[in-house]
Coordinates of C-alpha atoms (C1' of nucleotides) in Angstrom, one line a residue:
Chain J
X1 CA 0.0 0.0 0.0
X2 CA 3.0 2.2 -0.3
X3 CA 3.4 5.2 -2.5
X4 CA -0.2 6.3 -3.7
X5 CA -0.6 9.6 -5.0
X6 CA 1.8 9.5 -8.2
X7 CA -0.6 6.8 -9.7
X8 CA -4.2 8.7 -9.4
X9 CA -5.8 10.2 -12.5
X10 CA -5.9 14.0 -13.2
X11 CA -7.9 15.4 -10.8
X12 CA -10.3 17.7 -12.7
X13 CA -11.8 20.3 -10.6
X14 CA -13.9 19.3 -7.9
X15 CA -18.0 18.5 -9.0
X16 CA -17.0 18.6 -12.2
X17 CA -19.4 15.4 -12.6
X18 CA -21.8 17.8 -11.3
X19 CA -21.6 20.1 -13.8
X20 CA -21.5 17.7 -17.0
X21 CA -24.6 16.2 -14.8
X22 CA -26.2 19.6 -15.3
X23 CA -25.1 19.8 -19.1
X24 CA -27.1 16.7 -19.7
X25 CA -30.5 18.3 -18.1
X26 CA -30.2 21.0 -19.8
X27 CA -29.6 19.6 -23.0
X28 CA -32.3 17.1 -22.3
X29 CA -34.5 19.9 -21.4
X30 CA -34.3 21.7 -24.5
X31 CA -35.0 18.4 -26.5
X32 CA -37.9 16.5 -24.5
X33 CA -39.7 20.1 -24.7
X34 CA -39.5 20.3 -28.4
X35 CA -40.2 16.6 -29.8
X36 CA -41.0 14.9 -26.5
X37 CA -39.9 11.6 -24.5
X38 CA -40.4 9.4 -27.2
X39 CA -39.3 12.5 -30.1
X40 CA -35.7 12.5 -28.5
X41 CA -32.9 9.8 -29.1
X42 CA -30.4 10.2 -26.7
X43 CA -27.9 11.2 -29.0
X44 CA -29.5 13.9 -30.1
X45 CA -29.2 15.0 -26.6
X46 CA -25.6 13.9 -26.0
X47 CA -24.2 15.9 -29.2
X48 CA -25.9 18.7 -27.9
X49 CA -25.0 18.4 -23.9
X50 CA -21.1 17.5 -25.6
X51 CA -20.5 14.6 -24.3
X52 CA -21.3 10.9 -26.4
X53 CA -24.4 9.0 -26.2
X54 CA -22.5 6.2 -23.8
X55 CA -21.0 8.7 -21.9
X56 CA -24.3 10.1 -21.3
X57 CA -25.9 7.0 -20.4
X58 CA -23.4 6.9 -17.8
X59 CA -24.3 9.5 -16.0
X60 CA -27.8 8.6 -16.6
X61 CA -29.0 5.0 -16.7
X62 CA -31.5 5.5 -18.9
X63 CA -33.7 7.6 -21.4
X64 CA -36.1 7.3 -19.0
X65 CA -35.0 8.1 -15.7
X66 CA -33.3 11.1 -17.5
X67 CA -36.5 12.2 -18.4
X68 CA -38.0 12.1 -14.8
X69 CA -34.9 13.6 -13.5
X70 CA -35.7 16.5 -15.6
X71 CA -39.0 16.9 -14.8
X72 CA -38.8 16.8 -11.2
X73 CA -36.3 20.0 -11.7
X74 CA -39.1 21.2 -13.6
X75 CA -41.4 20.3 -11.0
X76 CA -39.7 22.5 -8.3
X77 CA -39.1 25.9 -10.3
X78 CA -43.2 25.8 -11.3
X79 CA -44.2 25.3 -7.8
X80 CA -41.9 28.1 -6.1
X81 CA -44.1 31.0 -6.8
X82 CA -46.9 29.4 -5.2
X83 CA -45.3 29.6 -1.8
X84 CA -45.0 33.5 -1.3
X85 CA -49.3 33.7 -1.2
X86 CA -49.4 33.8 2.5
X87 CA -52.2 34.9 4.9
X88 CA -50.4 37.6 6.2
X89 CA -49.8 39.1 3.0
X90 CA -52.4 42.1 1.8
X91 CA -54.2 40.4 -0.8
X92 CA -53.8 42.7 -3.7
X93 CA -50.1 42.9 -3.5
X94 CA -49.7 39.1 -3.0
X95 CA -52.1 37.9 -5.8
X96 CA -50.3 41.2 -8.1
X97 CA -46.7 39.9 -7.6
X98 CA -47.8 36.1 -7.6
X99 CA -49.0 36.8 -11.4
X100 CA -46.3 39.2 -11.8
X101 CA -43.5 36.0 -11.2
X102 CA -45.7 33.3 -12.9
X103 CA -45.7 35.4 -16.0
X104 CA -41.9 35.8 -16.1
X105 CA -41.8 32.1 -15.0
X106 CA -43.2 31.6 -18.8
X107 CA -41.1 34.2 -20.4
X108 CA -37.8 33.1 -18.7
X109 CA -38.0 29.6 -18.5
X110 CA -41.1 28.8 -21.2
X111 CA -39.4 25.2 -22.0
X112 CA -39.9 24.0 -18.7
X113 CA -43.7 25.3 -18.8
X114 CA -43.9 23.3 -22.2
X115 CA -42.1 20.1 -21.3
X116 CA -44.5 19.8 -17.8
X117 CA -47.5 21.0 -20.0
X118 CA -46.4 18.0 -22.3
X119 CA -46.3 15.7 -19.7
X120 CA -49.9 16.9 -18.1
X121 CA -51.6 16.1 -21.3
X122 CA -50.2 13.0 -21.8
X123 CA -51.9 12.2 -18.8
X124 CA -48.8 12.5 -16.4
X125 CA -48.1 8.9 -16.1
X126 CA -44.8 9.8 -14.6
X127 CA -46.0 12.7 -12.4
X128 CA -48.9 11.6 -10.9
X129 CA -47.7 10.8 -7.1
X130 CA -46.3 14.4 -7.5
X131 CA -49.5 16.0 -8.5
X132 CA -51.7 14.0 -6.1
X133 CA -49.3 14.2 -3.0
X134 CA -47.7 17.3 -2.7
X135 CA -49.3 19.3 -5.4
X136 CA -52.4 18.8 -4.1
X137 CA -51.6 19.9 -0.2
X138 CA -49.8 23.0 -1.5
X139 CA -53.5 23.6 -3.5
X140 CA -55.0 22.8 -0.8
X141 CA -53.2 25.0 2.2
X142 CA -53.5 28.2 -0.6
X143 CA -57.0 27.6 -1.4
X144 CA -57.9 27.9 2.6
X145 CA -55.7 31.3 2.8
X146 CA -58.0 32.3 0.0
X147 CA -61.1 31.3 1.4
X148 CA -59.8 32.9 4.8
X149 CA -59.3 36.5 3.0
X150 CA -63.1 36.1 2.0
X151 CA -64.3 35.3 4.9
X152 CA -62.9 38.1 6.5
X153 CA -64.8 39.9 3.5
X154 CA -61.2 41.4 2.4
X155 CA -62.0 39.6 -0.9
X156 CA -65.4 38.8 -2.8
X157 CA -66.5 35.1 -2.5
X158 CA -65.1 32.6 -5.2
X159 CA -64.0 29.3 -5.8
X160 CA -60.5 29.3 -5.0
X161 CA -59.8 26.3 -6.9
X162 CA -60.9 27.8 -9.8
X163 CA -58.9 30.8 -9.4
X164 CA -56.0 29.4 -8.9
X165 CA -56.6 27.2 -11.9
X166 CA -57.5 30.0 -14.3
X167 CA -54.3 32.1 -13.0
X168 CA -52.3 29.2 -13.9
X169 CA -54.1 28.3 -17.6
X170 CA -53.8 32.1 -18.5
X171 CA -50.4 32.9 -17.1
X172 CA -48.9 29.8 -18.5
X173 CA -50.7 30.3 -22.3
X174 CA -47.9 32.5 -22.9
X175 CA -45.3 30.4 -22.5
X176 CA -47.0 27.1 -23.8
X177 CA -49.0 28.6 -26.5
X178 CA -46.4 31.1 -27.8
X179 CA -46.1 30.1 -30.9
X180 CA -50.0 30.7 -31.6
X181 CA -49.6 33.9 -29.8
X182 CA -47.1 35.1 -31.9
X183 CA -48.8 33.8 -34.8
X184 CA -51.6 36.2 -34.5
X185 CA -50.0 38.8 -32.6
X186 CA -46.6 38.8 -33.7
X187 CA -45.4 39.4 -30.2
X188 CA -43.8 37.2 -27.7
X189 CA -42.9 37.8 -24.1
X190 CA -39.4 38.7 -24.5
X191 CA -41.1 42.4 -26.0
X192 CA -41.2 44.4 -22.8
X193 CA -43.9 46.4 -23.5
X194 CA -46.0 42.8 -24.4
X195 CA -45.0 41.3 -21.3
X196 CA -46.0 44.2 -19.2
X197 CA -49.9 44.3 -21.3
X198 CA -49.8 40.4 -20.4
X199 CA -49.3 40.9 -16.7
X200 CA -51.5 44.2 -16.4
X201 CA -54.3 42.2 -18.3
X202 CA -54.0 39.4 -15.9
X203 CA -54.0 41.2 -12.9
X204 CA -56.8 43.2 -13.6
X205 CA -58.8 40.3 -14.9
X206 CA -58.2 37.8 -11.4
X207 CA -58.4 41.4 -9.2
X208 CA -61.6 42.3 -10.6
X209 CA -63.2 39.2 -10.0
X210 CA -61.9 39.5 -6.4
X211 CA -63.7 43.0 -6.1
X212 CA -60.0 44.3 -6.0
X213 CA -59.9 47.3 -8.2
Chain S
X1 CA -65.7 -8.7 -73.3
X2 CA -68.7 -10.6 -72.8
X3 CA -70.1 -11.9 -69.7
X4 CA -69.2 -9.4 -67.3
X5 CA -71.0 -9.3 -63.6
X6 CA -70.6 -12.5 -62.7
X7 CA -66.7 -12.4 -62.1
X8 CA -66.9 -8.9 -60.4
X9 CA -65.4 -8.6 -56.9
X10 CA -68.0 -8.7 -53.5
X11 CA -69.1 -4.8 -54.0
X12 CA -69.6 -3.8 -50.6
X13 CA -71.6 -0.9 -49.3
X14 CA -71.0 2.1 -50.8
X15 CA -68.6 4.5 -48.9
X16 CA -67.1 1.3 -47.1
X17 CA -63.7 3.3 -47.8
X18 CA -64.7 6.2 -46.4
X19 CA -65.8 4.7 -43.1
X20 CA -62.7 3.0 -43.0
X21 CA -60.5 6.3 -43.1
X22 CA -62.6 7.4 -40.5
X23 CA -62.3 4.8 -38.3
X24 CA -58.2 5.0 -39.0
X25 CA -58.5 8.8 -37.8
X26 CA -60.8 7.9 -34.5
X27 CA -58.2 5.8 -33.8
X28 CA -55.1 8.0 -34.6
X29 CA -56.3 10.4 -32.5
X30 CA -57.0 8.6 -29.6
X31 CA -53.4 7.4 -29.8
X32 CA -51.5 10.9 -31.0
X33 CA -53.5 13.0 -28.3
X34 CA -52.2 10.0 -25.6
X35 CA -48.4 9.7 -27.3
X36 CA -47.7 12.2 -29.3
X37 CA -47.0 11.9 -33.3
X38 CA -43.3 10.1 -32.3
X39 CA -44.6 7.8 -29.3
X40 CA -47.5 6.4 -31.6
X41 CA -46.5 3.3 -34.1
X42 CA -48.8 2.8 -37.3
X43 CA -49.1 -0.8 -35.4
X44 CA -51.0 0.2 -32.4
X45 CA -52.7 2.7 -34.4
X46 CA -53.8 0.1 -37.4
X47 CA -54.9 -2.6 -34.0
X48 CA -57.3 -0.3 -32.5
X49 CA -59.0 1.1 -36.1
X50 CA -59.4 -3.1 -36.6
X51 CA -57.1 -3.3 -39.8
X52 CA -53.3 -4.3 -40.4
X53 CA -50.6 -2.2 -40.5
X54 CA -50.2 -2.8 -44.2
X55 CA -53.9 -2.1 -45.0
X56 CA -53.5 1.2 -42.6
X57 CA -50.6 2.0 -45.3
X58 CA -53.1 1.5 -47.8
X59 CA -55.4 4.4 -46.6
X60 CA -52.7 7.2 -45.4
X61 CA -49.2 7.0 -47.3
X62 CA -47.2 7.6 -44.0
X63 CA -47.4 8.0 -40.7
X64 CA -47.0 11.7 -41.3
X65 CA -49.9 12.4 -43.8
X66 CA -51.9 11.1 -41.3
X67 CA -51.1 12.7 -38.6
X68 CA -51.9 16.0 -40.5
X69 CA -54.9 14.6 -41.4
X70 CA -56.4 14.2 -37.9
X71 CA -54.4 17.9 -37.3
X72 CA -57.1 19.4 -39.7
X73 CA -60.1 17.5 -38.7
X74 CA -59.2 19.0 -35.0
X75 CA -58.9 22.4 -36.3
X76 CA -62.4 22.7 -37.7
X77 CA -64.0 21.6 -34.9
X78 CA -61.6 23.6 -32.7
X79 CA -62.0 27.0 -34.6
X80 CA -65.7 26.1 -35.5
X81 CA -67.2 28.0 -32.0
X82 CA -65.3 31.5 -32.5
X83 CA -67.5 31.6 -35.9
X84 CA -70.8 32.5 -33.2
X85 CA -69.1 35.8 -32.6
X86 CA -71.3 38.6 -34.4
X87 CA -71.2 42.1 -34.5
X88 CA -74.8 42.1 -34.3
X89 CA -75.4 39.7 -31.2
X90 CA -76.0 41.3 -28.0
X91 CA -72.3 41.2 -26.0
X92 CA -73.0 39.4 -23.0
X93 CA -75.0 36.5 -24.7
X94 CA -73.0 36.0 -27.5
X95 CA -69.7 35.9 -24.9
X96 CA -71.7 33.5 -22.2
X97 CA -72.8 31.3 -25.6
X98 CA -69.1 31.2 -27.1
X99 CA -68.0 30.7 -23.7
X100 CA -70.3 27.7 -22.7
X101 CA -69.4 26.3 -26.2
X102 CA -65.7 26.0 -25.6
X103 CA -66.0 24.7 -22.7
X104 CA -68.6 22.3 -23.6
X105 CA -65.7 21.2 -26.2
X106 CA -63.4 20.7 -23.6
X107 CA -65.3 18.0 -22.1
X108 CA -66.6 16.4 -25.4
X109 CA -63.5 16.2 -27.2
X110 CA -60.8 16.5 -25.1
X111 CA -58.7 14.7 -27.0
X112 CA -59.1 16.9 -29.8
X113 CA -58.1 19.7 -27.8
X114 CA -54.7 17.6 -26.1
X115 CA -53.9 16.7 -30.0
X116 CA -54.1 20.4 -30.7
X117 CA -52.1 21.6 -27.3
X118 CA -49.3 18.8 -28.0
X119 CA -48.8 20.0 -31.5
X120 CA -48.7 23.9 -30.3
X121 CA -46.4 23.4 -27.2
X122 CA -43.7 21.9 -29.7
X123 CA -43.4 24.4 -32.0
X124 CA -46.5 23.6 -34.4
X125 CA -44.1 22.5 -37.2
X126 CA -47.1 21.2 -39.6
X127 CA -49.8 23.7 -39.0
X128 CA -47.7 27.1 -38.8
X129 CA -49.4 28.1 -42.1
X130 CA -52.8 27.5 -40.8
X131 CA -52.2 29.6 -37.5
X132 CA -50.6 32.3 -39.2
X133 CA -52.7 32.6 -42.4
X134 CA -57.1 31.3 -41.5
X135 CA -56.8 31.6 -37.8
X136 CA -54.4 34.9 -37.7
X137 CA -57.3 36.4 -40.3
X138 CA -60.3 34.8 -38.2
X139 CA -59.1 36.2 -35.1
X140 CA -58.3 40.0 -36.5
X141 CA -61.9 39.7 -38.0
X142 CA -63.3 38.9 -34.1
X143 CA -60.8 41.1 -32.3
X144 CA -62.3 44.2 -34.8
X145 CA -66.3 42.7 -33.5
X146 CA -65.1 43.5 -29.9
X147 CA -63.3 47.0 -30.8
X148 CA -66.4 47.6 -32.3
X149 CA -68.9 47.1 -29.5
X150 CA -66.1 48.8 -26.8
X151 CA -66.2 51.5 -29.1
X152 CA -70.0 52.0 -28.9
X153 CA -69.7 51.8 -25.0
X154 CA -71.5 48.7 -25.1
X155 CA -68.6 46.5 -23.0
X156 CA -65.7 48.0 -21.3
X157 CA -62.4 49.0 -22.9
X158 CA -59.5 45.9 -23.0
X159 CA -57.0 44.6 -25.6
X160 CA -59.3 42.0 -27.7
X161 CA -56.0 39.9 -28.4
X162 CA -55.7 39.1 -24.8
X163 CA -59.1 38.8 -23.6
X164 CA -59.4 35.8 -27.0
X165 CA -56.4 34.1 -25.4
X166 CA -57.5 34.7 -21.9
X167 CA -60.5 32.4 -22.9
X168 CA -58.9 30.2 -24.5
X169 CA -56.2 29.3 -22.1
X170 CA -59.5 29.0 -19.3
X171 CA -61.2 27.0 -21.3
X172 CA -59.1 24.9 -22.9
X173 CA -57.4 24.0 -19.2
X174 CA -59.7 22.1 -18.5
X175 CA -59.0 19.4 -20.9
X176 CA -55.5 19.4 -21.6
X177 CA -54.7 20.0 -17.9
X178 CA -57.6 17.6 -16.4
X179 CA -55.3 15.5 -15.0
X180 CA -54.0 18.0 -12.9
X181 CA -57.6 19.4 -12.2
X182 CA -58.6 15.8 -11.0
X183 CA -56.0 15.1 -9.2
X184 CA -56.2 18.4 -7.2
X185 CA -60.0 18.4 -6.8
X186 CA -61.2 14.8 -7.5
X187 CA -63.7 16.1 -10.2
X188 CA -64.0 16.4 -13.9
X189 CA -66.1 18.1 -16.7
X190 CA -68.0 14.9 -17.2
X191 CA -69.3 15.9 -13.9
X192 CA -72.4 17.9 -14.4
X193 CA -72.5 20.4 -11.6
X194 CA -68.6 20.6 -12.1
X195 CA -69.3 21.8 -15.8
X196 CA -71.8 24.4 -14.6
X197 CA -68.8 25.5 -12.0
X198 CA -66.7 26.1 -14.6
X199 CA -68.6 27.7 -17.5
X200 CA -70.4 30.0 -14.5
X201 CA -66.5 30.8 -13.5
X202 CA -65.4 31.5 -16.4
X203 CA -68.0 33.4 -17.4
X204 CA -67.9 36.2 -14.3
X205 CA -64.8 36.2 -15.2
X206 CA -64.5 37.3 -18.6
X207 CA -68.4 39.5 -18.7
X208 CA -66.8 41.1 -14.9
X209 CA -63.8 42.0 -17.1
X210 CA -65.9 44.0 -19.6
X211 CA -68.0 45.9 -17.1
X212 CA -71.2 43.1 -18.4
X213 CA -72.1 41.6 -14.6
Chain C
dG1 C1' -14.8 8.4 -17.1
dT2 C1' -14.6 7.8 -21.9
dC3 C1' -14.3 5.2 -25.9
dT4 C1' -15.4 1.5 -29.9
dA5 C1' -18.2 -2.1 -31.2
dT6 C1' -22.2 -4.4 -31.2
dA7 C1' -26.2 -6.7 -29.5
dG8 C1' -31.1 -6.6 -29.7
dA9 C1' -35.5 -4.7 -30.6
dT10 C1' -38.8 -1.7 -32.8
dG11 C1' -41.1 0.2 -36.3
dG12 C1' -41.8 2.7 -41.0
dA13 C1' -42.3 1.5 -45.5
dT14 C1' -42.2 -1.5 -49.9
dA15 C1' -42.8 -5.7 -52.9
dG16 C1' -45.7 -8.7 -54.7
dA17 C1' -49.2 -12.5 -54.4
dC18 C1' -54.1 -13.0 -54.2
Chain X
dG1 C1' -58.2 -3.8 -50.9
dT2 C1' -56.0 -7.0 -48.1
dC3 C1' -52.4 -10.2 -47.0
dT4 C1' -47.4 -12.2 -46.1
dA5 C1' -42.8 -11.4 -46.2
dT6 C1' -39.1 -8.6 -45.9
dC7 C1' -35.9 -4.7 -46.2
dC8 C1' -33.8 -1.2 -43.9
dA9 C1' -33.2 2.6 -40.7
dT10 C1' -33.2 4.0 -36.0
dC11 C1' -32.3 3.8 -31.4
dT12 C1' -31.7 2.0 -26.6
dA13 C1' -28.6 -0.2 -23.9
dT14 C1' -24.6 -3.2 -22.8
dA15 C1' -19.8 -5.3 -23.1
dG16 C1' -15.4 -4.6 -22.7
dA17 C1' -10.9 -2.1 -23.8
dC18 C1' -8.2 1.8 -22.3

DNA sequence: GTCTATAGATGGATAGAC
DNA sequence: GTCTATCCATCTATAGAC
């Protein structure tokens, strides 16, 4: 057991795994929200991440579980906003910045919108625990803040459930439905002046219907 | 050339072809709106239409052609509710009608509407023309309609670009996302009193918007 | 950790008989 | 119009050398 040290590979710089780990999701995240699980080969995603398809599938035992490992990334980032509608907030200013985020959720990170919006319709076969677990406690614990602020009458009566579904279906459009949007518009998100008419409009619509204006 | 008639093939009902293709886009979209275009084979396809694969090849070239195929027969039906839009209806009727209608789609043919979504969310490669050409026009045509009646002061001012998508994205939810709507609230649109929720919602929602409630 | 080579399976599409 | 047989491309995943 004498003399180790001289033998041992080049040491690259510490997580470096970690970062070629990360390479690979993003890569992967760029492809699965353009053609899909079954629309990306895995070299595709490996020439694109710079690495080779068996190098990736080192990292990464298969298509498949790099496929979930994105999503659950995905999973995180689209349920942060969520958490800052607290009780204690004033409602206006809570439900005005919650919009405010989820809209620049869909202009800063719209393939992660469109790969979970993929996976949704597709009947989230690999999500489903997630959305039934702790998706629906988070739903749940928000919808009673909401039903709190109207019982103290500091909001009109509604279906929380609803709201919070119809904040999420418009404010998510944008990203998921861009292409449509700028088909008939000829404006995206990334135009500042469209982004700020997109989160005015949605504001005043969810507001109004909360006897906010 | 005499004697014909008696050596003629089995002449089965007329249109037998026709009902055929039919049955091969049924089937198609029942498994592109579940799979997507690349997670679908002709195979599974040609099983549930009740013909081979080879036959199925006999009736669409490739899987390609008919994939577009079922792309435009969603289309129709998809753009077939914005048509009730009139410059001479009264506002709030026509909007609750349209309204109702859409969402009535979304529980009929939710499929149709996931097929639609898929194809959008990944860059609507084989219908761009369509979006930007019929529904770019159809939509400018509507947007002028509600220009026309904020103009009169007979619904409030708004951009008519985003109160269409504002619809759309609300209605449309509740198909393409209903497996996230049921697994948050344990209901669905093929629950009656949950329908009348969600056309009632949506609505107050869009009429509160343009000063109608 | 990264490479070459290849196994093993699927699936789109065609040829040609009936 | 429908079938059998088959070709050929693609792609996941593994084996094994370095």
């Amino acid at each position: 057991m004498a003399g180790c040290g001289e033998a041992a590979p080049v040491r690259r710089r510490r997580r470096d795994g970690e970062a070629r780990r990360e390479a690979v999701l993003d890569a992967a995240l760029d492809i699965f929200s353009t053609v899909g699980l079954h629309g990306a080969s895995i070299d595709q995603i490996a020439e694109r991440a710079g690495l080779s398809k068996t190098n990736l599938l080192y990292y990464f035992p298969s298509k498949e579980e790099l496929y979930v490992a994105v999503l659950r990334r995905v999973l995180a980032v689209w349920l942060d906003p969520l958490h800052s509608l607290r009780a204690d907030s004033e409602p206006a200013d809570a439900l005005r910045h919650y919009i405010r985020r989820k809209v620049g959720l869909s202009r800063d990170a719209p393939q992660a919108s469109r790969l979970f919006c993929l996976e949704i319709v597709q009947g989230a076969r690999l999500l489903r625990e997630e959305l039934e677990g702790p998706l629906r406690r988070l739903v749940e614990e928000k919808a009673g803040i909401l039903r709190g602020w109207a019982a103290q009458g500091r909001i009109a009566p509604h279906d929380p459930h609803h709201l919070i579904f119809t904040i999420w279906a418009v404010t998510q459009h944008y990203a998921d439905f861009a292409t449509q949007v700028e088909a008939i518009t000829g404006r995206s998100l990334t135009d500042p002046a469209f982004f700020e008419e997109t989160v005015a409009n949605t504001q005043d619509l969810i507001l109004g219907r909360l006897g906010l204006l």
